[in-house]
């Protein structure tokens, strides 16, 4: 499990309020918190998506206890479990986060599927760069796998058998070709909201699609995106009222867009390089086509034949990285005791702060 480098988990007492947990998540710049009982045992998890679907969209007061809205008794893995089994659980169940426990049941880490993917891309690109295989960059996966194979062979180059194995792997993962964002989005209509919508309305829309939403003006022009991360950091943790604040005040304005002809792997690379979780997709001729999030792209790497081809990708990445990169885990606890309460009234919305001009 250490090869996946679990993140340092934010642990909070399950006796805290929703607001207290949200405020801590925002201050620590995380999108998930692990809830523990008085004995220090894991009792639940709260994510920015949970806050969207179970709190704001359901008009639950943030002064309520987190126990009522957290995901109780979440699935976990042990630190001694195989890394690929943990990844399989996340992909199969569409989990972005997965707690890691030690042999005694104590929380020691938190897996984030986006971080696992970004680490895998970084490791394979590093190997590729070290081996000087720039010609393979026209095909991201081919280049990554070639670099890993070259390292495994001691830098002697890639022979015909290895190339055949690499192409077989690509066929297994992607059915012979790497899909583009146009293929992933398809012809389904996308969800968008007006900048004059309230945060409450936007949250209901996000709860329906289980990801962020595009913000478009009356002329159909993209002016921003609004995501669960925006909702957590710019609304809930600030104590603002979702039914009073407008999306235009807290959205990410003028987001970067990508072409629908971008391959899935190039889109993942863009997310990795920019640390994005969402990418708006725009065609030069037909305009905005939709919004993809990292979980959609991860699930599409499963391929067509049993959905297990991605295991080879991660296996090569972990081998390329080696054993010298241990976990990043330690214990990061909140300051909220199990019985401490800090009920507070929601603030009247203040003038909108200057927002970063890029997606999240």
Coordinates of N, CA, C and O in Angstrom, one line a residue, residues 207-359:
X207 N -25.8 17.9 -7.4 CA -26.2 16.6 -6.7 C -26.8 15.7 -7.8 O -26.6 14.5 -7.7
X208 N -27.5 16.2 -8.8 CA -28.1 15.4 -9.8 C -27.1 14.7 -10.7 O -27.1 13.5 -11.0
X209 N -26.0 15.5 -11.1 CA -25.0 15.0 -12.0 C -23.8 14.4 -11.3 O -22.9 13.8 -12.0
X210 N -23.7 14.6 -10.0 CA -22.6 14.1 -9.2 C -21.2 14.6 -9.6 O -20.2 13.9 -9.6
X211 N -21.2 15.9 -10.0 CA -19.9 16.6 -10.4 C -20.3 18.1 -10.5 O -21.4 18.5 -10.2
X212 N -19.3 18.9 -10.9 CA -19.5 20.3 -11.0 C -20.4 20.6 -12.2 O -20.7 19.7 -13.0
X213 N -20.7 21.8 -12.4 CA -21.6 22.3 -13.5 C -21.0 23.5 -14.2 O -20.2 24.3 -13.6
X214 N -21.3 23.6 -15.5 CA -20.9 24.8 -16.2 C -21.8 26.0 -15.9 O -23.0 25.8 -15.6
X215 N -21.2 27.1 -16.0 CA -22.0 28.4 -15.8 C -22.0 29.2 -17.1 O -20.9 29.5 -17.6
X216 N -23.2 29.4 -17.7 CA -23.3 30.0 -19.0 C -24.3 31.2 -18.9 O -25.3 31.1 -18.2
X217 N -23.9 32.2 -19.7 CA -24.8 33.4 -19.6 C -25.9 33.3 -20.6 O -26.1 32.2 -21.2
X218 N -26.7 34.3 -20.8 CA -27.9 34.3 -21.6 C -27.6 34.1 -23.1 O -28.5 33.6 -23.8
X219 N -26.4 34.4 -23.5 CA -26.0 34.2 -24.9 C -25.4 32.8 -25.1 O -24.9 32.5 -26.2
X220 N -25.4 32.0 -24.1 CA -24.8 30.7 -24.2 C -23.3 30.6 -24.2 O -22.7 29.6 -24.5
X221 N -22.7 31.7 -23.7 CA -21.3 31.7 -23.5 C -20.8 31.2 -22.1 O -21.5 31.5 -21.1
X222 N -19.8 30.4 -22.1 CA -19.2 29.9 -20.9 C -18.6 31.0 -20.1 O -17.6 31.7 -20.6
X223 N -19.0 31.3 -18.9 CA -18.4 32.3 -18.0 C -17.8 31.8 -16.8 O -17.0 32.5 -16.1
X224 N -18.0 30.5 -16.5 CA -17.4 29.9 -15.3 C -17.8 28.5 -15.1 O -18.6 27.9 -15.9
X225 N -17.2 27.9 -14.1 CA -17.7 26.6 -13.6 C -17.9 26.6 -12.1 O -17.2 27.5 -11.4
X226 N -18.8 25.8 -11.6 CA -19.0 25.7 -10.1 C -18.9 24.3 -9.7 O -19.6 23.4 -10.3
X227 N -18.1 24.0 -8.7 CA -17.8 22.6 -8.3 C -18.0 22.4 -6.8 O -18.1 23.4 -6.1
X228 N -18.1 21.2 -6.4 CA -18.2 20.9 -4.9 C -17.0 21.6 -4.2 O -17.2 22.0 -3.0
X229 N -15.9 21.7 -4.8 CA -14.7 22.3 -4.1 C -15.0 23.8 -3.9 O -14.7 24.4 -2.8
X230 N -15.6 24.4 -4.9 CA -16.0 25.9 -4.7 C -17.0 26.0 -3.6 O -16.9 26.9 -2.8
X231 N -18.0 25.1 -3.6 CA -19.0 25.2 -2.6 C -18.4 25.0 -1.2 O -18.8 25.8 -0.3
X232 N -17.5 24.1 -1.0 CA -16.9 23.9 0.3 C -16.1 25.1 0.7 O -16.3 25.7 1.8
X233 N -15.1 25.6 -0.1 CA -14.2 26.6 0.2 C -14.7 28.0 0.2 O -14.3 28.8 1.1
X234 N -15.6 28.3 -0.7 CA -16.1 29.7 -0.9 C -17.4 30.0 -0.3 O -17.8 31.1 -0.3
X235 N -18.1 28.9 0.1 CA -19.5 29.2 0.6 C -19.6 28.6 2.0 O -19.8 29.3 3.0
X236 N -19.6 27.2 2.1 CA -19.9 26.6 3.4 C -18.9 27.0 4.5 O -19.3 27.4 5.6
X237 N -17.6 26.9 4.2 CA -16.6 27.2 5.2 C -16.5 28.7 5.6 O -16.0 29.0 6.6
X238 N -17.1 29.5 4.7 CA -17.1 30.9 5.0 C -18.4 31.3 5.7 O -18.5 32.5 6.2
X239 N -19.3 30.4 5.9 CA -20.5 30.7 6.7 C -21.5 31.4 5.9 O -22.5 32.0 6.4
X240 N -21.4 31.4 4.5 CA -22.4 32.1 3.7 C -23.7 31.3 3.5 O -23.6 30.1 3.6
X241 N -24.8 32.0 3.2 CA -26.1 31.3 3.0 C -26.2 30.9 1.6 O -26.2 31.7 0.7
X242 N -26.4 29.6 1.3 CA -26.5 29.1 -0.1 C -27.7 29.6 -0.8 O -27.6 29.7 -2.1
X243 N -28.8 29.9 -0.1 CA -29.9 30.4 -0.8 C -29.9 31.9 -1.0 O -30.8 32.5 -1.7
X244 N -28.9 32.6 -0.5 CA -28.8 34.1 -0.7 C -27.7 34.4 -1.7 O -27.7 35.4 -2.4
X245 N -26.6 33.6 -1.7 CA -25.5 33.9 -2.5 C -25.7 33.5 -4.0 O -26.2 32.4 -4.2
X246 N -25.2 34.3 -4.9 CA -25.3 34.0 -6.3 C -24.1 33.2 -6.8 O -23.0 33.5 -6.3
X247 N -24.3 32.4 -7.7 CA -23.1 31.6 -8.3 C -22.1 32.5 -8.8 O -20.9 32.2 -8.7
X248 N -22.5 33.6 -9.4 CA -21.5 34.6 -10.0 C -20.5 35.1 -9.0 O -19.4 35.5 -9.4
X249 N -20.8 35.1 -7.7 CA -20.0 35.6 -6.7 C -18.9 34.6 -6.3 O -17.9 35.0 -5.7
X250 N -19.1 33.3 -6.5 CA -18.2 32.3 -6.0 C -17.8 31.3 -7.0 O -17.0 30.3 -6.6
X251 N -18.2 31.4 -8.2 CA -17.7 30.4 -9.2 C -16.3 30.6 -9.6 O -15.7 31.7 -9.3
X252 N -15.7 29.7 -10.3 CA -14.4 29.9 -10.9 C -14.6 30.5 -12.3 O -15.2 29.9 -13.1
X253 N -14.1 31.7 -12.4 CA -14.4 32.4 -13.6 C -13.5 32.1 -14.8 O -12.3 31.8 -14.6
X254 N -14.0 32.3 -16.0 CA -13.2 32.1 -17.2 C -12.3 30.9 -17.2 O -11.0 31.0 -17.3
X255 N -12.8 29.7 -17.1 CA -12.0 28.5 -16.9 C -11.3 28.2 -18.2 O -11.8 28.4 -19.3
X256 N -10.2 27.5 -18.1 CA -9.5 27.0 -19.3 C -10.4 25.9 -19.9 O -11.0 25.1 -19.1
X257 N -10.4 25.8 -21.2 CA -11.1 24.7 -21.9 C -10.2 23.8 -22.7 O -9.1 24.3 -23.1
X258 N -10.6 22.6 -23.0 CA -9.8 21.7 -23.8 C -10.7 21.3 -25.0 O -11.9 21.3 -25.0
X259 N -10.0 20.8 -26.0 CA -10.6 20.3 -27.3 C -11.3 18.9 -27.0 O -10.7 18.1 -26.3
X260 N -12.4 18.7 -27.7 CA -13.0 17.3 -27.6 C -12.2 16.3 -28.2 O -12.4 15.1 -28.0
X261 N -11.2 16.7 -29.1 CA -10.3 15.7 -29.8 C -9.1 15.3 -28.9 O -8.3 14.5 -29.3
X262 N -9.0 15.9 -27.7 CA -8.0 15.5 -26.8 C -8.2 14.1 -26.4 O -9.3 13.7 -26.0
X263 N -7.1 13.3 -26.4 CA -7.3 11.9 -25.9 C -7.5 11.9 -24.4 O -7.1 12.8 -23.7
X264 N -8.0 10.8 -23.9 CA -8.2 10.6 -22.5 C -6.9 10.7 -21.7 O -6.9 11.4 -20.7
X265 N -5.8 10.2 -22.3 CA -4.6 10.3 -21.6 C -4.0 11.7 -21.6 O -3.4 12.1 -20.6
X266 N -4.2 12.4 -22.7 CA -3.7 13.8 -22.7 C -4.6 14.7 -21.8 O -4.1 15.6 -21.2
X267 N -5.8 14.3 -21.6 CA -6.7 15.0 -20.7 C -6.2 14.8 -19.3 O -6.2 15.7 -18.4
X268 N -5.9 13.5 -19.0 CA -5.4 13.2 -17.6 C -4.1 13.9 -17.4 O -3.8 14.4 -16.3
X269 N -3.2 14.0 -18.4 CA -2.0 14.7 -18.3 C -2.2 16.2 -18.0 O -1.5 16.8 -17.1
X270 N -3.2 16.8 -18.7 CA -3.6 18.2 -18.4 C -4.0 18.4 -17.0 O -3.7 19.4 -16.3
X271 N -4.9 17.5 -16.5 CA -5.4 17.6 -15.1 C -4.2 17.4 -14.2 O -4.1 18.1 -13.1
X272 N -3.3 16.5 -14.5 CA -2.1 16.3 -13.6 C -1.2 17.6 -13.6 O -0.9 18.0 -12.5
X273 N -0.9 18.1 -14.7 CA 0.0 19.3 -14.8 C -0.6 20.5 -14.1 O 0.1 21.3 -13.5
X274 N -1.9 20.7 -14.3 CA -2.6 21.9 -13.7 C -3.3 21.7 -12.4 O -3.8 22.6 -11.8
X275 N -3.3 20.4 -11.9 CA -4.0 20.1 -10.7 C -5.5 20.4 -10.8 O -6.0 20.9 -9.8
X276 N -6.1 20.1 -11.9 CA -7.5 20.3 -12.1 C -8.2 19.0 -11.7 O -7.7 17.9 -11.9
X277 N -9.5 19.2 -11.3 CA -10.4 18.0 -11.1 C -11.5 18.0 -12.1 O -12.2 17.0 -12.2
X278 N -11.7 19.1 -12.8 CA -12.7 19.3 -13.8 C -12.1 20.0 -15.1 O -11.3 20.8 -14.9
X279 N -12.6 19.6 -16.2 CA -12.2 20.2 -17.5 C -13.4 20.5 -18.4 O -14.1 19.6 -18.8
X280 N -13.7 21.8 -18.7 CA -14.7 22.1 -19.6 C -14.2 21.7 -21.0 O -13.0 21.9 -21.4
X281 N -15.1 21.2 -21.9 CA -14.7 20.8 -23.2 C -15.5 21.7 -24.2 O -16.7 21.8 -24.2
X282 N -14.7 22.3 -25.1 CA -15.2 23.2 -26.1 C -14.7 22.9 -27.5 O -13.5 22.7 -27.7
X283 N -15.6 22.9 -28.5 CA -15.3 22.7 -29.9 C -15.2 24.0 -30.5 O -16.1 24.9 -30.3
X284 N -14.3 24.2 -31.4 CA -14.1 25.6 -32.0 C -15.3 25.9 -32.9 O -15.7 27.1 -33.0
X285 N -16.0 24.9 -33.5 CA -17.1 25.2 -34.4 C -18.4 25.1 -33.7 O -19.3 26.0 -34.0
X286 N -18.6 24.2 -32.8 CA -19.9 24.0 -32.2 C -20.0 24.5 -30.8 O -21.1 24.4 -30.2
X287 N -19.0 25.0 -30.2 CA -19.0 25.6 -28.9 C -18.8 24.6 -27.8 O -18.2 23.5 -27.9
X288 N -19.4 24.9 -26.6 CA -19.2 24.1 -25.4 C -19.9 22.8 -25.5 O -21.1 22.7 -26.0
X289 N -19.3 21.7 -25.2 CA -19.9 20.3 -25.3 C -20.1 19.7 -24.0 O -20.9 18.8 -23.9
X290 N -19.5 20.1 -22.9 CA -19.7 19.5 -21.7 C -18.6 19.7 -20.7 O -17.7 20.5 -20.9
X291 N -18.6 19.0 -19.6 CA -17.7 19.1 -18.5 C -17.3 17.7 -18.0 O -18.2 16.9 -17.8
X292 N -16.0 17.3 -18.0 CA -15.6 16.0 -17.5 C -14.9 16.2 -16.1 O -14.2 17.3 -15.9
X293 N -15.0 15.2 -15.3 CA -14.3 15.3 -14.0 C -13.3 14.1 -14.0 O -13.4 13.2 -14.8
X294 N -12.4 14.1 -13.0 CA -11.3 13.1 -13.0 C -11.8 11.7 -12.8 O -11.3 10.8 -13.3
X295 N -12.9 11.6 -12.0 CA -13.5 10.2 -11.8 C -14.0 9.6 -13.1 O -13.8 8.4 -13.3
X296 N -14.6 10.4 -13.9 CA -15.1 9.9 -15.2 C -13.9 9.4 -16.1 O -14.0 8.3 -16.7
X297 N -12.8 10.1 -16.1 CA -11.7 9.7 -16.9 C -11.0 8.5 -16.3 O -10.6 7.6 -17.0
X298 N -10.9 8.4 -15.0 CA -10.3 7.3 -14.4 C -11.1 6.0 -14.7 O -10.5 5.0 -15.1
X299 N -12.4 6.1 -14.6 CA -13.2 5.0 -14.9 C -13.2 4.6 -16.4 O -13.3 3.4 -16.7
X300 N -12.9 5.5 -17.3 CA -12.8 5.2 -18.7 C -11.5 4.5 -19.0 O -11.3 3.8 -20.0
X301 N -10.5 4.6 -18.1 CA -9.2 3.9 -18.3 C -9.4 2.4 -18.1 O -8.5 1.6 -18.3
X302 N -10.6 2.0 -17.6 CA -10.8 0.5 -17.3 C -10.9 -0.3 -18.6 O -10.6 -1.5 -18.6
X303 N -11.2 0.4 -19.7 CA -11.2 -0.3 -21.0 C -12.5 -1.2 -21.2 O -13.4 -1.1 -20.4
X304 N -12.4 -2.0 -22.2 CA -13.6 -2.8 -22.6 C -13.7 -4.2 -22.2 O -14.7 -4.9 -22.2
X305 N -12.5 -4.8 -21.9 CA -12.5 -6.2 -21.6 C -12.4 -6.5 -20.1 O -11.3 -6.8 -19.6
X306 N -13.5 -6.5 -19.5 CA -13.5 -6.9 -18.1 C -13.2 -5.7 -17.2 O -13.3 -5.8 -15.9
X307 N -12.7 -4.6 -17.7 CA -12.5 -3.4 -16.9 C -11.2 -3.5 -16.0 O -11.1 -2.8 -15.0
X308 N -10.3 -4.4 -16.3 CA -9.1 -4.6 -15.5 C -7.8 -4.2 -16.2 O -6.7 -4.4 -15.6
X309 N -7.9 -3.7 -17.4 CA -6.7 -3.4 -18.1 C -5.9 -2.3 -17.4 O -4.6 -2.3 -17.5
X310 N -6.5 -1.4 -16.7 CA -5.8 -0.3 -16.0 C -4.8 -0.8 -15.0 O -3.9 -0.1 -14.6
X311 N -5.0 -2.1 -14.5 CA -4.1 -2.6 -13.5 C -2.7 -2.7 -14.0 O -1.7 -2.4 -13.3
X312 N -2.5 -3.0 -15.3 CA -1.2 -3.0 -15.9 C -0.6 -1.6 -15.9 O 0.6 -1.5 -15.7
X313 N -1.4 -0.6 -16.2 CA -0.9 0.8 -16.1 C -0.3 1.1 -14.8 O 0.8 1.6 -14.6
X314 N -1.1 0.9 -13.7 CA -0.6 1.2 -12.4 C 0.5 0.3 -11.9 O 1.4 0.7 -11.2
X315 N 0.5 -1.0 -12.4 CA 1.5 -1.9 -12.0 C 2.9 -1.4 -12.6 O 3.9 -1.4 -11.9
X316 N 2.9 -1.0 -13.8 CA 4.1 -0.4 -14.4 C 4.6 0.8 -13.7 O 5.7 1.1 -13.5
X317 N 3.6 1.7 -13.4 CA 3.9 2.9 -12.7 C 4.6 2.7 -11.4 O 5.6 3.3 -11.0
X318 N 4.0 1.7 -10.6 CA 4.6 1.5 -9.3 C 6.0 0.8 -9.4 O 6.9 1.1 -8.6
X319 N 6.2 0.0 -10.4 CA 7.5 -0.6 -10.6 C 8.5 0.4 -11.0 O 9.7 0.4 -10.6
X320 N 8.0 1.4 -11.8 CA 8.9 2.4 -12.3 C 9.4 3.3 -11.2 O 10.5 3.8 -11.1
X321 N 8.5 3.6 -10.2 CA 8.8 4.4 -9.1 C 9.7 3.8 -8.1 O 10.5 4.4 -7.4
X322 N 9.6 2.4 -8.0 CA 10.5 1.7 -7.1 C 10.0 1.7 -5.7 O 8.9 2.2 -5.3
X323 N 10.8 1.3 -4.8 CA 10.4 1.2 -3.4 C 11.0 2.3 -2.5 O 10.8 2.3 -1.3
X324 N 11.6 3.3 -3.1 CA 12.2 4.3 -2.3 C 11.3 5.5 -2.0 O 11.7 6.4 -1.4
X325 N 10.0 5.4 -2.4 CA 9.1 6.4 -2.1 C 8.0 5.9 -1.1 O 7.0 5.3 -1.6
X326 N 8.2 6.1 0.1 CA 7.3 5.5 1.1 C 6.1 6.4 1.2 O 5.9 7.4 0.5
X327 N 5.2 6.0 2.1 CA 3.9 6.8 2.3 C 4.2 8.2 2.8 O 5.2 8.4 3.5
X328 N 3.2 9.0 2.6 CA 3.3 10.4 3.2 C 2.5 10.5 4.4 O 2.2 11.6 4.9
X329 N 2.1 9.4 5.0 CA 1.1 9.5 6.0 C 1.7 9.8 7.4 O 2.8 9.4 7.7
X330 N 0.9 10.5 8.2 CA 1.2 10.7 9.6 C -0.2 11.1 10.1 O -1.2 11.0 9.4
X331 N -0.3 11.4 11.4 CA -1.6 11.7 12.0 C -1.8 13.2 12.0 O -1.0 13.9 12.6
X332 N -2.9 13.6 11.4 CA -3.3 15.0 11.4 C -4.6 15.2 12.0 O -5.6 14.8 11.4
X333 N -4.7 15.6 13.2 CA -5.9 15.6 14.0 C -6.5 17.1 14.0 O -5.7 18.0 14.0
X334 N -7.8 17.1 14.2 CA -8.4 18.5 14.3 C -8.3 18.9 15.7 O -8.0 18.2 16.6
X335 N -8.7 20.2 15.9 CA -8.8 20.7 17.3 C -10.1 20.6 17.9 O -10.3 21.1 19.0
X336 N -11.1 19.9 17.3 CA -12.4 19.8 17.9 C -12.6 18.6 18.7 O -12.4 17.5 18.2
X337 N -13.0 18.8 19.9 CA -13.2 17.6 20.8 C -14.6 17.0 20.5 O -15.4 17.5 19.8
X338 N -14.8 15.8 21.1 CA -16.0 15.0 20.7 C -17.3 15.7 21.2 O -18.4 15.5 20.7
X339 N -17.2 16.6 22.2 CA -18.4 17.2 22.7 C -18.4 18.7 22.5 O -19.3 19.4 22.9
X340 N -17.4 19.2 21.8 CA -17.3 20.7 21.6 C -18.3 21.1 20.5 O -18.4 20.5 19.5
X341 N -19.0 22.2 20.8 CA -19.9 22.7 19.8 C -19.7 24.2 19.5 O -19.4 24.9 20.5
X342 N -19.7 24.6 18.3 CA -19.5 26.0 17.9 C -20.6 26.5 17.0 O -20.3 26.9 15.9
X343 N -21.8 26.4 17.4 CA -22.9 26.8 16.6 C -22.8 28.3 16.3 O -22.4 29.1 17.1
X344 N -23.0 28.6 15.0 CA -22.9 30.0 14.6 C -23.9 30.3 13.5 O -24.2 29.4 12.8
X345 N -24.3 31.5 13.4 CA -25.3 31.9 12.4 C -24.6 32.1 11.1 O -23.4 32.4 11.0
X346 N -25.3 31.9 10.0 CA -24.8 32.1 8.7 C -24.6 33.6 8.5 O -25.5 34.4 8.8
X347 N -23.5 33.9 7.8 CA -23.2 35.3 7.6 C -24.1 35.8 6.4 O -24.4 35.1 5.5
X348 N -24.3 37.1 6.3 CA -24.8 37.7 5.1 C -23.7 37.8 4.1 O -22.6 38.1 4.4
X349 N -24.0 37.4 2.8 CA -23.0 37.4 1.8 C -22.2 38.7 1.7 O -22.8 39.8 1.6
X350 N -20.9 38.6 1.7 CA -20.1 39.8 1.5 C -19.8 40.0 0.0 O -20.1 39.1 -0.8
X351 N -19.2 41.1 -0.3 CA -18.8 41.3 -1.7 C -17.9 40.2 -2.2 O -17.1 39.7 -1.4
X352 N -18.1 39.7 -3.4 CA -17.4 38.6 -3.9 C -15.9 38.9 -3.9 O -15.5 39.9 -4.4
X353 N -15.1 38.0 -3.4 CA -13.6 38.1 -3.5 C -13.1 37.8 -4.9 O -13.8 37.2 -5.7
X354 N -11.9 38.3 -5.1 CA -11.3 38.0 -6.5 C -11.0 36.5 -6.6 O -10.4 35.9 -5.7
X355 N -11.6 35.8 -7.6 CA -11.4 34.4 -7.8 C -10.3 34.1 -8.7 O -10.1 34.8 -9.7
X356 N -9.7 33.0 -8.5 CA -8.6 32.5 -9.4 C -9.2 32.1 -10.8 O -10.2 31.4 -10.8
X357 N -8.6 32.5 -11.8 CA -9.2 32.4 -13.2 C -8.8 31.0 -13.8 O -8.1 31.0 -14.8
X358 N -9.2 29.9 -13.1 CA -8.8 28.6 -13.7 C -9.7 27.6 -13.0 O -10.3 27.8 -12.0
X359 N -9.9 26.4 -13.7 CA -10.8 25.4 -13.2 C -10.2 24.8 -11.9 O -9.0 24.9 -11.6

